[in-house]
mmCIF file of C-alpha atoms in Angstrom:
data_model
loop_
_atom_site.group_PDB
_atom_site.id
_atom_site.type_symbol
_atom_site.label_atom_id
_atom_site.label_comp_id
_atom_site.label_asym_id
_atom_site.label_seq_id
_atom_site.Cartn_x
_atom_site.Cartn_y
_atom_site.Cartn_z
ATOM 1 C CA MET A 807 10.168 20.126 5.731
ATOM 2 C CA LEU A 808 9.679 20.384 2.011
ATOM 3 C CA PHE A 809 7.720 23.317 0.680
ATOM 4 C CA TYR A 810 5.316 23.468 -2.134
ATOM 5 C CA ARG A 811 2.911 26.388 -1.792
ATOM 6 C CA ALA A 812 2.615 25.062 1.824
ATOM 7 C CA ALA A 813 4.658 22.714 3.997
ATOM 8 C CA LEU A 814 4.752 19.154 2.797
ATOM 9 C CA PRO A 815 5.313 16.670 5.741
ATOM 10 C CA LEU A 816 8.197 14.808 4.241
ATOM 11 C CA SER A 817 11.983 14.977 4.892
ATOM 12 C CA HIS A 818 14.651 16.101 2.477
ATOM 13 C CA GLN A 819 16.041 12.610 2.664
ATOM 14 C CA THR A 820 13.163 11.277 0.925
ATOM 15 C CA LEU A 821 13.370 13.862 -1.851
ATOM 16 C CA THR A 822 16.993 13.016 -2.307
ATOM 17 C CA PHE A 823 16.172 9.359 -2.572
ATOM 18 C CA VAL A 824 13.503 9.878 -5.311
ATOM 19 C CA SER A 825 15.652 12.449 -6.908
ATOM 20 C CA GLY A 826 18.437 9.839 -7.268
ATOM 21 C CA LEU A 827 16.106 7.235 -8.670
ATOM 22 C CA VAL A 828 14.974 9.635 -11.416
ATOM 23 C CA ARG A 829 18.546 10.804 -12.124
ATOM 24 C CA VAL A 830 19.796 7.249 -12.561
ATOM 25 C CA HIS A 831 16.923 6.283 -14.662
ATOM 26 C CA ARG A 832 17.336 9.296 -17.071
ATOM 27 C CA ARG A 833 20.966 8.455 -17.369
ATOM 28 C CA GLU A 834 20.156 4.722 -18.221
ATOM 29 C CA ILE A 835 17.703 5.594 -20.972
ATOM 30 C CA GLY A 836 19.718 8.480 -22.323
ATOM 31 C CA SER A 837 16.948 11.043 -21.766
ATOM 32 C CA ALA A 838 17.134 14.300 -23.555
ATOM 33 C CA TRP A 839 16.379 17.532 -21.865
ATOM 34 C CA ARG A 840 13.229 17.813 -19.910
ATOM 35 C CA ALA A 841 11.134 20.678 -18.504
ATOM 36 C CA LEU A 842 11.998 19.767 -14.986
ATOM 37 C CA ASN A 843 15.152 18.513 -13.454
ATOM 38 C CA PRO A 844 15.303 15.213 -11.415
ATOM 39 C CA GLY A 845 14.737 17.167 -8.173
ATOM 40 C CA GLN A 846 11.887 19.008 -9.407
ATOM 41 C CA GLN A 847 10.318 15.903 -10.949
ATOM 42 C CA ALA A 848 10.720 14.157 -7.559
ATOM 43 C CA LEU A 849 9.016 16.920 -5.634
ATOM 44 C CA LEU A 850 6.137 17.045 -8.149
ATOM 45 C CA VAL A 851 5.448 13.191 -7.654
ATOM 46 C CA LEU A 852 5.718 13.587 -3.889
ATOM 47 C CA VAL A 853 3.155 16.327 -3.975
ATOM 48 C CA TYR A 854 0.890 14.395 -6.116
ATOM 49 C CA LEU A 855 0.999 11.365 -3.874
ATOM 50 C CA ARG A 856 0.947 13.212 -0.535
ATOM 51 C CA LYS A 857 -1.609 15.904 -1.409
ATOM 52 C CA GLY A 858 -3.906 13.902 -3.939
ATOM 53 C CA GLU A 859 -4.473 16.870 -6.110
ATOM 54 C CA PRO A 860 -5.410 16.272 -9.814
ATOM 55 C CA PHE A 861 -2.689 16.374 -12.382
ATOM 56 C CA ALA A 862 -3.847 19.545 -13.936
ATOM 57 C CA GLU A 863 -3.525 21.315 -10.565
ATOM 58 C CA VAL A 864 -0.106 19.646 -9.650
ATOM 59 C CA GLY A 865 1.254 20.420 -13.157
ATOM 60 C CA ALA A 866 0.179 24.037 -13.054
ATOM 61 C CA GLY A 867 2.107 24.337 -9.788
ATOM 62 C CA PHE A 868 5.299 23.306 -11.449
ATOM 63 C CA GLY A 869 4.556 25.067 -14.914
ATOM 64 C CA VAL A 870 4.141 21.871 -16.880
ATOM 65 C CA SER A 871 1.157 20.540 -18.845
ATOM 66 C CA THR A 872 -1.306 17.974 -17.467
ATOM 67 C CA THR A 873 0.211 15.419 -19.898
ATOM 68 C CA THR A 874 3.687 16.094 -18.766
ATOM 69 C CA CYS A 875 2.694 15.783 -15.012
ATOM 70 C CA TRP A 876 1.035 12.433 -15.847
ATOM 71 C CA ARG A 877 3.945 11.092 -17.562
ATOM 72 C CA TYR A 878 6.443 12.245 -14.663
ATOM 73 C CA VAL A 879 4.218 10.680 -12.112
ATOM 74 C CA ASN A 880 3.695 7.245 -13.983
ATOM 75 C CA GLU A 881 7.496 7.045 -14.604
ATOM 76 C CA THR A 882 8.537 7.668 -10.954
ATOM 77 C CA VAL A 883 5.588 5.468 -9.491
ATOM 78 C CA GLU A 884 7.106 2.608 -11.591
ATOM 79 C CA LEU A 885 10.726 3.219 -10.371
ATOM 80 C CA LEU A 886 9.469 3.216 -6.830
ATOM 81 C CA ALA A 887 7.031 0.248 -7.153
ATOM 82 C CA ALA A 888 9.835 -1.821 -8.738
ATOM 83 C CA ARG A 889 11.600 -1.636 -5.387
ATOM 84 C CA ALA A 890 8.673 -2.927 -3.204
ATOM 85 C CA PRO A 891 9.342 -6.412 -1.911
ATOM 86 C CA LYS A 892 7.877 -9.575 -3.203
ATOM 87 C CA LEU A 893 5.616 -11.482 -0.861
ATOM 88 C CA ARG A 894 7.975 -14.410 -0.343
ATOM 89 C CA ASP A 895 10.995 -12.203 0.122
ATOM 90 C CA ALA A 896 9.119 -10.075 2.612
ATOM 91 C CA LEU A 897 8.125 -12.956 4.644
ATOM 92 C CA ARG A 898 11.480 -14.561 4.613
ATOM 93 C CA LYS A 899 13.107 -11.405 5.838
ATOM 94 C CA ALA A 900 10.544 -11.208 8.573
ATOM 95 C CA LYS A 901 11.521 -14.683 9.741
ATOM 96 C CA ARG A 902 15.208 -13.753 9.524
ATOM 97 C CA GLU A 903 14.597 -10.813 11.814
ATOM 98 C CA GLY A 904 13.019 -12.945 14.450
ATOM 99 C CA MET A 905 9.317 -11.771 14.087
ATOM 100 C CA ALA A 906 7.019 -14.225 16.022
ATOM 101 C CA TYR A 907 4.162 -13.356 13.751
ATOM 102 C CA VAL A 908 2.909 -10.754 11.068
ATOM 103 C CA ILE A 909 -0.571 -9.255 10.664
ATOM 104 C CA ILE A 910 -2.692 -9.653 7.653
ATOM 105 C CA ASP A 911 -5.254 -7.244 6.760
ATOM 106 C CA GLY A 912 -7.308 -6.161 3.754
ATOM 107 C CA THR A 913 -8.196 -2.644 2.916
ATOM 108 C CA LEU A 914 -10.538 -0.959 0.295
ATOM 109 C CA ILE A 915 -9.144 2.008 -1.770
ATOM 110 C CA PRO A 916 -12.126 4.051 -2.990
ATOM 111 C CA ILE A 917 -12.092 4.766 -6.597
ATOM 112 C CA ASP A 918 -14.148 7.289 -8.953
ATOM 113 C CA ARG A 919 -16.339 4.741 -10.719
ATOM 114 C CA ILE A 920 -20.068 4.741 -11.673
ATOM 115 C CA ALA A 921 -22.748 2.328 -10.650
ATOM 116 C CA ALA A 922 -22.309 0.281 -13.853
ATOM 117 C CA ASP A 923 -18.892 -0.978 -12.719
ATOM 118 C CA ARG A 924 -20.251 -3.849 -10.508
ATOM 119 C CA PRO A 925 -17.027 -5.759 -10.035
ATOM 120 C CA PHE A 926 -15.457 -2.788 -8.170
ATOM 121 C CA TYR A 927 -18.484 -2.280 -5.872
ATOM 122 C CA SER A 928 -17.908 -3.285 -2.256
ATOM 123 C CA GLY A 929 -21.211 -4.326 -0.506
ATOM 124 C CA LYS A 930 -19.314 -4.182 2.801
ATOM 125 C CA HIS A 931 -18.278 -0.670 2.232
ATOM 126 C CA LYS A 932 -20.925 0.527 0.223
ATOM 127 C CA CYS A 933 -18.768 2.114 -2.366
ATOM 128 C CA HIS A 934 -16.639 1.239 -5.473
ATOM 129 C CA GLY A 935 -13.120 0.522 -4.826
ATOM 130 C CA VAL A 936 -10.252 -2.009 -5.039
ATOM 131 C CA ASN A 937 -9.146 -4.575 -2.604
ATOM 132 C CA LEU A 938 -5.501 -4.368 -1.362
ATOM 133 C CA GLN A 939 -3.927 -6.944 1.027
ATOM 134 C CA VAL A 940 -1.348 -5.652 3.426
ATOM 135 C CA ILE A 941 1.166 -7.570 5.556
ATOM 136 C CA ALA A 942 2.659 -5.895 8.455
ATOM 137 C CA SER A 943 5.087 -6.454 11.274
ATOM 138 C CA PRO A 944 3.887 -6.497 14.757
ATOM 139 C CA ASP A 945 4.770 -2.889 15.381
ATOM 140 C CA GLY A 946 2.886 -1.802 12.188
ATOM 141 C CA THR A 947 5.558 -1.482 9.681
ATOM 142 C CA ILE A 948 4.344 -2.276 6.158
ATOM 143 C CA LEU A 949 6.170 -5.566 4.874
ATOM 144 C CA TRP A 950 4.121 -6.322 1.738
ATOM 145 C CA VAL A 951 1.332 -4.608 -0.150
ATOM 146 C CA SER A 952 -0.468 -6.732 -2.961
ATOM 147 C CA GLY A 953 -1.537 -5.735 -6.314
ATOM 148 C CA GLU A 954 -5.168 -4.611 -6.828
ATOM 149 C CA LEU A 955 -8.417 -6.646 -7.172
ATOM 150 C CA PRO A 956 -11.939 -5.561 -7.696
ATOM 151 C CA GLY A 957 -13.564 -4.188 -4.400
ATOM 152 C CA SER A 958 -16.192 -6.951 -4.609
ATOM 153 C CA THR A 959 -13.432 -9.539 -3.745
ATOM 154 C CA HIS A 960 -13.520 -10.893 -0.364
ATOM 155 C CA ASP A 961 -10.408 -10.957 1.841
ATOM 156 C CA THR A 962 -10.357 -14.736 1.938
ATOM 157 C CA ALA A 963 -10.655 -14.847 -1.907
ATOM 158 C CA ALA A 964 -7.918 -12.310 -2.318
ATOM 159 C CA ALA A 965 -5.695 -14.116 0.056
ATOM 160 C CA ARG A 966 -6.033 -17.303 -2.188
ATOM 161 C CA ILE A 967 -5.254 -15.409 -5.224
ATOM 162 C CA TRP A 968 -2.058 -14.107 -3.880
ATOM 163 C CA GLN A 969 -1.165 -17.516 -2.355
ATOM 164 C CA ILE A 970 -0.438 -15.906 1.045
ATOM 165 C CA LEU A 971 -0.898 -19.276 2.857
ATOM 166 C CA ALA A 972 1.653 -21.049 0.804
ATOM 167 C CA ALA A 973 4.123 -18.069 1.483
ATOM 168 C CA LEU A 974 3.571 -18.226 5.186
ATOM 169 C CA GLU A 975 4.159 -21.878 5.261
ATOM 170 C CA GLU A 976 7.355 -21.535 3.193
ATOM 171 C CA ALA A 977 8.664 -18.806 5.467
ATOM 172 C CA GLY A 978 7.511 -20.787 8.706
ATOM 173 C CA LEU A 979 5.486 -17.652 9.937
ATOM 174 C CA ILE A 980 2.143 -17.438 11.305
ATOM 175 C CA ALA A 981 -0.357 -14.483 10.591
ATOM 176 C CA LEU A 982 -2.949 -12.930 12.711
ATOM 177 C CA GLY A 983 -6.160 -11.867 10.684
ATOM 178 C CA ASP A 984 -9.572 -10.532 11.509
ATOM 179 C CA LYS A 985 -12.770 -12.406 11.105
ATOM 180 C CA GLY A 986 -12.767 -11.733 7.430
ATOM 181 C CA TYR A 987 -10.126 -14.394 6.964
ATOM 182 C CA HIS A 988 -12.057 -17.035 8.925
ATOM 183 C CA GLY A 989 -12.000 -20.346 7.169
ATOM 184 C CA TYR A 990 -9.137 -19.436 4.891
ATOM 185 C CA ASP A 991 -6.745 -21.652 6.606
ATOM 186 C CA GLU A 992 -8.636 -24.777 7.532
ATOM 187 C CA THR A 993 -5.944 -25.936 9.708
ATOM 188 C CA SER A 994 -5.817 -22.562 11.751
ATOM 189 C CA GLN A 995 -2.017 -23.130 11.984
ATOM 190 C CA ARG A 996 -0.828 -20.298 9.771
ATOM 191 C CA VAL A 997 -3.587 -17.763 9.741
ATOM 192 C CA ILE A 998 -5.227 -17.356 13.052
ATOM 193 C CA THR A 999 -8.470 -15.466 13.371
ATOM 194 C CA PRO A 1000 -10.614 -14.587 16.323
ATOM 195 C CA TYR A 1001 -13.388 -16.974 17.489
ATOM 196 C CA LYS A 1002 -16.837 -16.294 15.972
ATOM 197 C CA GLY A 1003 -20.376 -16.627 17.226
ATOM 198 C CA LYS A 1004 -22.509 -15.357 20.205
ATOM 199 C CA ASN A 1005 -22.289 -16.719 23.730
ATOM 200 C CA LYS A 1006 -18.629 -17.766 23.580
ATOM 201 C CA PRO A 1007 -17.127 -19.461 26.553
ATOM 202 C CA GLN A 1008 -14.756 -17.162 28.609
ATOM 203 C CA SER A 1009 -11.727 -18.847 27.377
ATOM 204 C CA GLN A 1010 -12.613 -17.800 23.891
ATOM 205 C CA LYS A 1011 -13.358 -14.355 24.867
ATOM 206 C CA ASP A 1012 -10.067 -14.044 26.623
ATOM 207 C CA ALA A 1013 -8.353 -15.439 23.373
ATOM 208 C CA ASN A 1014 -10.101 -12.863 21.295
ATOM 209 C CA ARG A 1015 -9.106 -10.066 23.539
ATOM 210 C CA ALA A 1016 -5.420 -11.210 23.395
ATOM 211 C CA HIS A 1017 -5.686 -11.593 19.583
ATOM 212 C CA ALA A 1018 -6.852 -8.008 19.261
ATOM 213 C CA ARG A 1019 -4.251 -6.598 21.384
ATOM 214 C CA LEU A 1020 -1.654 -8.291 19.166
ATOM 215 C CA ARG A 1021 -3.255 -7.117 15.960
ATOM 216 C CA GLY A 1022 -3.785 -3.564 17.203
ATOM 217 C CA PRO A 1023 -0.407 -2.026 16.236
ATOM 218 C CA GLY A 1024 -0.298 -3.900 12.980
ATOM 219 C CA GLU A 1025 -3.561 -2.394 11.847
ATOM 220 C CA ARG A 1026 -1.794 0.914 11.729
ATOM 221 C CA ALA A 1027 -0.194 -0.228 8.450
ATOM 222 C CA ASN A 1028 -3.373 0.526 6.552
ATOM 223 C CA ALA A 1029 -3.633 3.928 8.084
ATOM 224 C CA GLN A 1030 -0.115 4.661 7.095
ATOM 225 C CA LEU A 1031 -1.090 3.954 3.505
ATOM 226 C CA LYS A 1032 -4.116 6.015 3.559
ATOM 227 C CA TYR A 1033 -2.189 8.932 5.071
ATOM 228 C CA TRP A 1034 -1.165 9.531 1.562
ATOM 229 C CA ARG A 1035 -4.036 11.506 0.263
ATOM 230 C CA ILE A 1036 -3.992 10.072 -3.250
ATOM 231 C CA LEU A 1037 -5.328 6.750 -1.887
ATOM 232 C CA HIS A 1038 -8.426 8.681 -0.324
ATOM 233 C CA LYS A 1039 -10.125 8.411 -3.715
ATOM 234 C CA VAL A 1040 -8.191 7.386 -6.600
ATOM 235 C CA ARG A 1041 -9.217 8.948 -10.033
ATOM 236 C CA VAL A 1042 -6.869 7.177 -12.159
ATOM 237 C CA SER A 1043 -7.534 3.564 -13.732
ATOM 238 C CA PRO A 1044 -8.162 1.080 -11.157
ATOM 239 C CA ARG A 1045 -5.487 -1.159 -12.650
ATOM 240 C CA ARG A 1046 -2.803 1.509 -11.408
ATOM 241 C CA ILE A 1047 -3.722 1.368 -7.875
ATOM 242 C CA GLY A 1048 -1.600 -1.445 -6.920
ATOM 243 C CA ARG A 1049 1.592 0.180 -8.374
ATOM 244 C CA LEU A 1050 0.598 3.418 -6.480
ATOM 245 C CA ALA A 1051 0.263 1.560 -3.177
ATOM 246 C CA LYS A 1052 3.621 -0.280 -3.791
ATOM 247 C CA ALA A 1053 5.249 3.135 -4.514
ATOM 248 C CA ILE A 1054 3.639 4.539 -1.323
ATOM 249 C CA HIS A 1055 4.935 1.386 0.613
ATOM 250 C CA VAL A 1056 8.493 2.119 -0.375
ATOM 251 C CA LEU A 1057 8.283 5.764 0.342
ATOM 252 C CA GLN A 1058 6.603 5.297 3.661
ATOM 253 C CA ASN A 1059 9.226 2.823 4.793
ATOM 254 C CA TYR A 1060 12.040 4.968 3.564
ATOM 255 C CA GLU A 1061 10.470 8.082 5.344
ATOM 256 C CA THR A 1062 10.318 6.165 8.638
ATOM 257 C CA THR A 1063 13.802 4.650 8.540
ATOM 258 C CA ALA A 1064 15.820 7.411 6.869
ATOM 259 C CA GLY A 1065 13.691 10.372 6.922
#
């Protein structure tokens, strides 16, 4: 366990991993002396992402200004996000690893916006936020996280923007999606969704139950992202949320495999 005024539920391996990224980056840019060493900067960023406290509070805990805290977080998030896999690379790797299918799901990340910001308002969730698309393995491991789109964006529209169907076809994979993706793949060969409508025949009910069982573990991927409290309600620019989510994806998978 790492400690910062209280236990932080992360491993020392994860701290070492992030510290190494910061140390290499400083060496590459020839950075001069800084208030915090690479290990302290890494811990500051992990605290910010995991606990979701404002920059001022996190900075005060490490004896640095709000501006310095903001700069450290943005720098490290960019280093982490750069290691997140691209969509096609992630799907090709999934195919090589023998996955029979992947799970596609959309999630809304709440943001601190006002009513005037209509593009970010999600009528489905009745709040302002950004839409993220997440692809996971059958066991719930996050494979890919998209960039951010306004919360008013429907999942099918988001999938079209990120060209998920084309990437699935290229990789030779199928994806299981919820009813929000109904109609996205007109052939129903790559993106498979549950049957809709009332009074369905028993065969369709059975198919929907089997579909739900297969998707169940994969839906944990979004829960893993939101376990990092910074995504409970983001107070930074909505245009930074995709990078935050990609950084968390890298940390979450590293924590799972090496932590």
